[in-house]
CSV table of C-alpha atoms in Angstrom, one decimal:
chain,number,residue,atom,x,y,z
A,1,SER,CA,-17.8,6.7,21.0
A,2,TYR,CA,-16.4,8.1,18.3
A,3,GLU,CA,-17.8,7.3,14.8
A,4,LEU,CA,-17.1,8.0,11.2
A,5,THR,CA,-20.4,8.2,8.6
A,6,GLN,CA,-20.1,7.3,5.1
A,7,PRO,CA,-23.0,7.5,2.6
A,8,PRO,CA,-24.1,3.7,1.5
A,9,SER,CA,-23.8,3.9,-1.9
A,10,VAL,CA,-21.8,5.8,-4.6
A,11,SER,CA,-22.4,5.5,-8.6
A,12,VAL,CA,-19.9,6.3,-11.0
A,13,SER,CA,-19.6,6.0,-14.7
A,14,PRO,CA,-17.0,3.8,-16.6
A,15,GLY,CA,-14.0,5.7,-16.8
A,16,GLN,CA,-14.8,8.8,-14.5
A,17,THR,CA,-13.8,9.8,-11.3
A,18,ALA,CA,-15.8,8.3,-8.0
A,19,SER,CA,-15.1,10.0,-4.8
A,20,ILE,CA,-16.2,8.9,-1.2
A,21,THR,CA,-16.2,10.6,1.7
A,22,CYS,CA,-15.8,9.9,5.5
A,23,SER,CA,-16.9,12.0,8.1
A,24,GLY,CA,-15.9,12.1,11.9
A,25,ASP,CA,-15.1,14.9,14.5
A,26,LYS,CA,-12.4,16.3,13.8
A,27,LEU,CA,-11.4,13.6,11.5
A,28,GLY,CA,-8.4,15.6,9.6
A,29,ASP,CA,-6.2,15.5,13.2
A,30,LYS,CA,-6.1,11.5,12.6
A,31,TYR,CA,-4.6,9.3,10.3
A,32,ALA,CA,-7.4,8.0,8.1
A,33,CYS,CA,-7.0,4.2,5.6
A,34,TRP,CA,-9.1,2.9,3.5
A,35,TYR,CA,-10.5,-0.7,2.9
A,36,GLN,CA,-11.6,-2.1,-0.5
A,37,GLN,CA,-13.7,-5.2,-0.1
A,38,LYS,CA,-15.3,-7.2,-2.5
A,39,PRO,CA,-18.0,-10.0,-2.8
A,40,GLY,CA,-17.0,-13.5,-0.4
A,41,GLN,CA,-13.3,-12.0,0.1
A,42,SER,CA,-10.9,-10.1,2.6
A,43,PRO,CA,-10.2,-6.8,2.8
A,44,VAL,CA,-7.6,-5.0,0.7
A,45,LEU,CA,-5.9,-1.8,2.5
A,46,VAL,CA,-5.9,0.0,-0.8
A,47,ILE,CA,-4.8,3.8,1.1
A,48,TYR,CA,-2.9,4.4,4.3
A,49,GLN,CA,-2.1,7.7,6.4
A,50,ASP,CA,-4.2,9.6,4.4
A,51,LYS,CA,-2.9,9.4,0.8
A,52,LYS,CA,-0.6,6.8,0.5
A,53,ARG,CA,-1.1,3.6,-2.0
A,54,PRO,CA,0.3,0.4,-0.7
A,55,SER,CA,2.9,-1.5,-3.2
A,56,GLY,CA,0.6,-2.9,-5.8
A,57,ILE,CA,-2.6,-0.5,-5.5
A,58,PRO,CA,-3.2,1.4,-9.3
A,59,GLU,CA,-2.3,4.7,-9.3
A,60,ARG,CA,-5.8,5.8,-9.6
A,61,PHE,CA,-6.8,5.2,-6.0
A,62,SER,CA,-5.4,8.2,-4.3
A,63,GLY,CA,-7.0,9.7,-0.9
A,64,SER,CA,-7.1,13.0,1.2
A,65,ASN,CA,-8.2,14.2,4.6
A,66,SER,CA,-8.9,17.6,5.7
A,67,GLY,CA,-11.6,19.0,8.2
A,68,ASN,CA,-14.2,16.3,9.4
A,69,THR,CA,-13.7,14.6,6.4
A,70,ALA,CA,-11.8,11.8,4.7
A,71,THR,CA,-12.0,11.1,0.7
A,72,LEU,CA,-11.0,8.1,-1.3
A,73,SER,CA,-10.8,9.3,-4.8
A,74,ILE,CA,-11.0,6.4,-7.7
A,75,SER,CA,-10.0,8.3,-11.5
A,76,GLY,CA,-11.0,6.4,-14.6
A,77,ALA,CA,-13.1,4.1,-12.1
A,78,GLN,CA,-13.3,0.5,-13.9
A,79,ALA,CA,-15.6,-2.1,-13.4
A,80,MET,CA,-13.4,-4.2,-11.2
A,81,ASP,CA,-13.6,-1.2,-9.0
A,82,GLU,CA,-17.1,-1.9,-8.2
A,83,ALA,CA,-16.4,-3.1,-4.8
A,84,ASP,CA,-17.7,-2.0,-0.7
A,85,TYR,CA,-15.0,0.7,0.7
A,86,TYR,CA,-14.6,1.1,4.0
A,87,CYS,CA,-12.8,4.0,6.3
A,88,GLN,CA,-10.8,3.5,9.5
A,89,ALA,CA,-9.3,5.7,11.7
A,90,TRP,CA,-7.7,5.8,15.1
A,91,ASP,CA,-8.9,7.9,18.1
A,92,SER,CA,-8.9,7.1,22.1
A,93,SER,CA,-7.0,3.8,21.8
A,94,THR,CA,-9.9,2.3,19.8
A,95,VAL,CA,-10.1,1.4,16.4
A,96,VAL,CA,-13.1,2.5,14.0
A,97,PHE,CA,-14.2,1.9,10.6
A,98,GLY,CA,-17.2,3.5,8.7
A,99,GLY,CA,-20.0,1.8,7.8
A,100,GLY,CA,-19.2,1.4,4.1
A,101,THR,CA,-19.4,2.3,1.2
A,102,THR,CA,-20.9,0.5,-2.0
A,103,LEU,CA,-19.5,1.8,-5.6
A,104,THR,CA,-21.1,0.9,-8.2
A,105,VAL,CA,-19.7,1.2,-11.8
A,106,LEU,CA,-22.2,1.4,-15.2
B,1,GLN,CA,5.2,-11.4,0.9
B,2,VAL,CA,3.3,-12.1,4.0
B,3,HIS,CA,0.4,-15.0,4.3
B,4,LEU,CA,-1.9,-15.1,7.3
B,5,GLN,CA,-3.8,-18.8,7.3
B,6,GLN,CA,-6.7,-19.0,10.0
B,7,SER,CA,-7.9,-22.4,11.2
B,8,GLY,CA,-10.6,-23.2,13.8
B,9,PRO,CA,-14.2,-24.3,14.1
B,10,GLY,CA,-17.5,-22.2,12.5
B,11,LEU,CA,-20.3,-23.6,14.5
B,12,LEU,CA,-20.6,-23.1,18.0
B,13,LYS,CA,-23.3,-22.9,21.0
B,14,PRO,CA,-24.3,-20.1,23.4
B,15,SER,CA,-22.1,-19.7,26.2
B,16,GLN,CA,-18.7,-21.7,24.9
B,17,THR,CA,-15.6,-20.6,23.6
B,18,LEU,CA,-14.6,-19.4,20.5
B,19,SER,CA,-10.8,-19.9,19.5
B,20,LEU,CA,-9.2,-19.3,16.3
B,21,THR,CA,-5.9,-19.4,15.4
B,22,CYS,CA,-4.1,-17.4,12.5
B,23,ALA,CA,-0.3,-18.8,11.4
B,24,ILE,CA,2.3,-16.4,10.4
B,25,SER,CA,4.3,-16.7,7.2
B,26,GLY,CA,6.6,-14.2,5.8
B,27,ASP,CA,7.3,-12.0,9.3
B,28,SER,CA,7.3,-13.2,12.8
B,29,VAL,CA,5.2,-13.0,15.9
B,30,SER,CA,7.7,-11.6,17.7
B,31,SER,CA,8.5,-8.7,15.4
B,32,ASN,CA,9.7,-5.6,17.0
B,33,ARG,CA,7.5,-3.2,14.6
B,34,ALA,CA,4.3,-5.3,13.9
B,35,ALA,CA,0.9,-5.6,15.9
B,36,TRP,CA,-1.5,-8.8,15.2
B,37,ASN,CA,-4.2,-8.3,14.9
B,38,TRP,CA,-8.2,-9.7,15.0
B,39,ILE,CA,-11.1,-7.9,13.6
B,40,ARG,CA,-14.8,-9.4,13.0
B,41,GLN,CA,-17.5,-8.6,10.4
B,42,SER,CA,-21.5,-8.7,10.5
B,43,PRO,CA,-24.3,-7.2,8.7
B,44,SER,CA,-25.2,-5.8,12.2
B,45,ARG,CA,-22.2,-4.2,13.9
B,46,GLY,CA,-20.0,-4.0,10.2
B,47,LEU,CA,-15.9,-4.1,10.9
B,48,GLU,CA,-15.4,-4.3,14.7
B,49,TRP,CA,-11.8,-4.7,15.5
B,50,LEU,CA,-11.7,-7.3,18.5
B,51,GLY,CA,-7.7,-6.8,19.4
B,52,ARG,CA,-4.1,-7.2,19.3
B,53,THR,CA,-1.3,-8.8,20.6
B,54,TYR,CA,2.7,-7.4,19.9
B,55,TYR,CA,6.1,-7.6,21.4
B,56,ARG,CA,8.4,-4.5,22.6
B,57,SER,CA,10.5,-6.5,24.5
B,58,LYS,CA,8.1,-8.1,26.3
B,59,TRP,CA,4.4,-8.8,25.5
B,60,TYR,CA,1.5,-6.2,24.8
B,61,ASN,CA,-2.5,-6.5,24.6
B,62,ASP,CA,-5.0,-4.5,23.6
B,63,TYR,CA,-8.3,-5.1,23.6
B,64,ALA,CA,-11.6,-3.5,22.7
B,65,VAL,CA,-13.9,-2.1,25.4
B,66,SER,CA,-17.0,-3.8,23.7
B,67,VAL,CA,-15.3,-7.6,24.5
B,68,LYS,CA,-12.9,-7.1,27.0
B,69,SER,CA,-14.1,-9.4,29.9
B,70,ARG,CA,-14.4,-11.7,27.2
B,71,ILE,CA,-11.5,-12.0,25.2
B,72,SER,CA,-7.7,-13.4,24.8
B,73,ILE,CA,-5.4,-12.6,22.3
B,74,ASN,CA,-2.6,-14.8,22.9
B,75,PRO,CA,1.6,-15.1,20.7
B,76,ASP,CA,3.0,-18.7,20.2
B,77,THR,CA,5.8,-18.4,19.5
B,78,SER,CA,7.4,-21.9,18.5
B,79,LYS,CA,4.9,-21.5,15.6
B,80,ASN,CA,4.7,-18.2,14.7
B,81,GLN,CA,0.8,-18.0,14.9
B,82,PHE,CA,-1.7,-16.2,17.3
B,83,SER,CA,-4.8,-16.8,18.7
B,84,LEU,CA,-8.0,-15.6,20.2
B,85,GLN,CA,-10.2,-16.6,22.8
B,86,LEU,CA,-13.6,-15.2,22.9
B,87,LYS,CA,-15.6,-16.9,26.2
B,88,SER,CA,-19.6,-17.3,26.7
B,89,VAL,CA,-20.0,-16.6,23.2
B,90,THR,CA,-24.0,-15.7,22.3
B,91,PRO,CA,-25.7,-15.2,18.8
B,92,GLU,CA,-24.6,-11.9,18.5
B,93,ASP,CA,-21.0,-12.9,18.3
B,94,THR,CA,-21.8,-14.6,15.1
B,95,GLY,CA,-19.7,-13.1,11.8
B,96,VAL,CA,-16.5,-13.6,10.0
B,97,TYR,CA,-13.6,-13.4,12.1
B,98,TYR,CA,-10.3,-12.4,10.6
B,99,CYS,CA,-6.7,-11.8,11.3
B,100,ALA,CA,-4.7,-9.1,9.9
B,101,ARG,CA,-1.1,-7.7,10.0
B,102,ASP,CA,-0.4,-4.2,11.1
B,103,PRO,CA,3.3,-3.9,10.1
B,104,TYR,CA,4.5,-0.7,11.8
B,105,SER,CA,1.5,-0.9,14.5
B,106,MET,CA,0.4,2.4,12.6
B,107,ILE,CA,-3.0,1.2,12.5
B,108,TRP,CA,-3.6,0.2,9.7
B,109,TYR,CA,-4.3,-3.3,8.2
B,110,GLU,CA,-2.1,-4.4,5.3
B,111,ASP,CA,-2.2,-8.0,5.4
B,112,TRP,CA,-5.6,-10.5,6.1
B,113,GLY,CA,-6.9,-14.0,6.6
B,114,GLN,CA,-9.2,-15.2,4.6
B,115,GLY,CA,-11.4,-15.0,7.1
B,116,THR,CA,-13.5,-17.7,9.2
B,117,LEU,CA,-17.7,-17.5,9.8
B,118,VAL,CA,-18.3,-18.2,13.1
B,119,THR,CA,-22.2,-19.3,13.8
B,120,VAL,CA,-23.6,-19.3,17.4
B,121,SER,CA,-26.4,-21.3,17.5
B,122,SER,CA,-28.3,-23.3,19.8
């Protein structure tokens, strides 16, 4: 079965750029999307189709996808960006989520 | 603005049937573009897609292999909602269950319900 691998945690200083990776076999041949989830809340879509932002998502969120890795970048990270982030893709009629990355801004 | 409101019991005993409903406002369950999904989350399994229903001149369903023998997702056009039934639950089915809207059936989830914590315990 298809798997997406994320680092368990990433730390970033306020105002710097955070990069969260998601690895999967030939992931660049598929569309990836990203969700942000804060404690006790439902996930929020922040990137879809590799690099598109839904309405209302700040421009500091961006995405890319090539080869075996999709990347979510958060430029000028803020304390409010502290959350769990999940990547997601579609393979062989199955929806796959990554295990999640906890972003700490400190 | 689409809003999804979940309802249903949160405590079940093993072998019972889990039943949840997701009421839709701001879109139609009979939309020819959207798909309506159930996703669950647990510490042991992470986020797990369970299945979806969608309308394209007739109703279709897709289910995850892991639950295919036990799951049913059904639309209710009269109430503009859809439901999840999961039979023969075990403690492994404990988790937070979400309904979610895929606006163009392109496999991303733009709107989520508030989540329902379902606990399976004897």
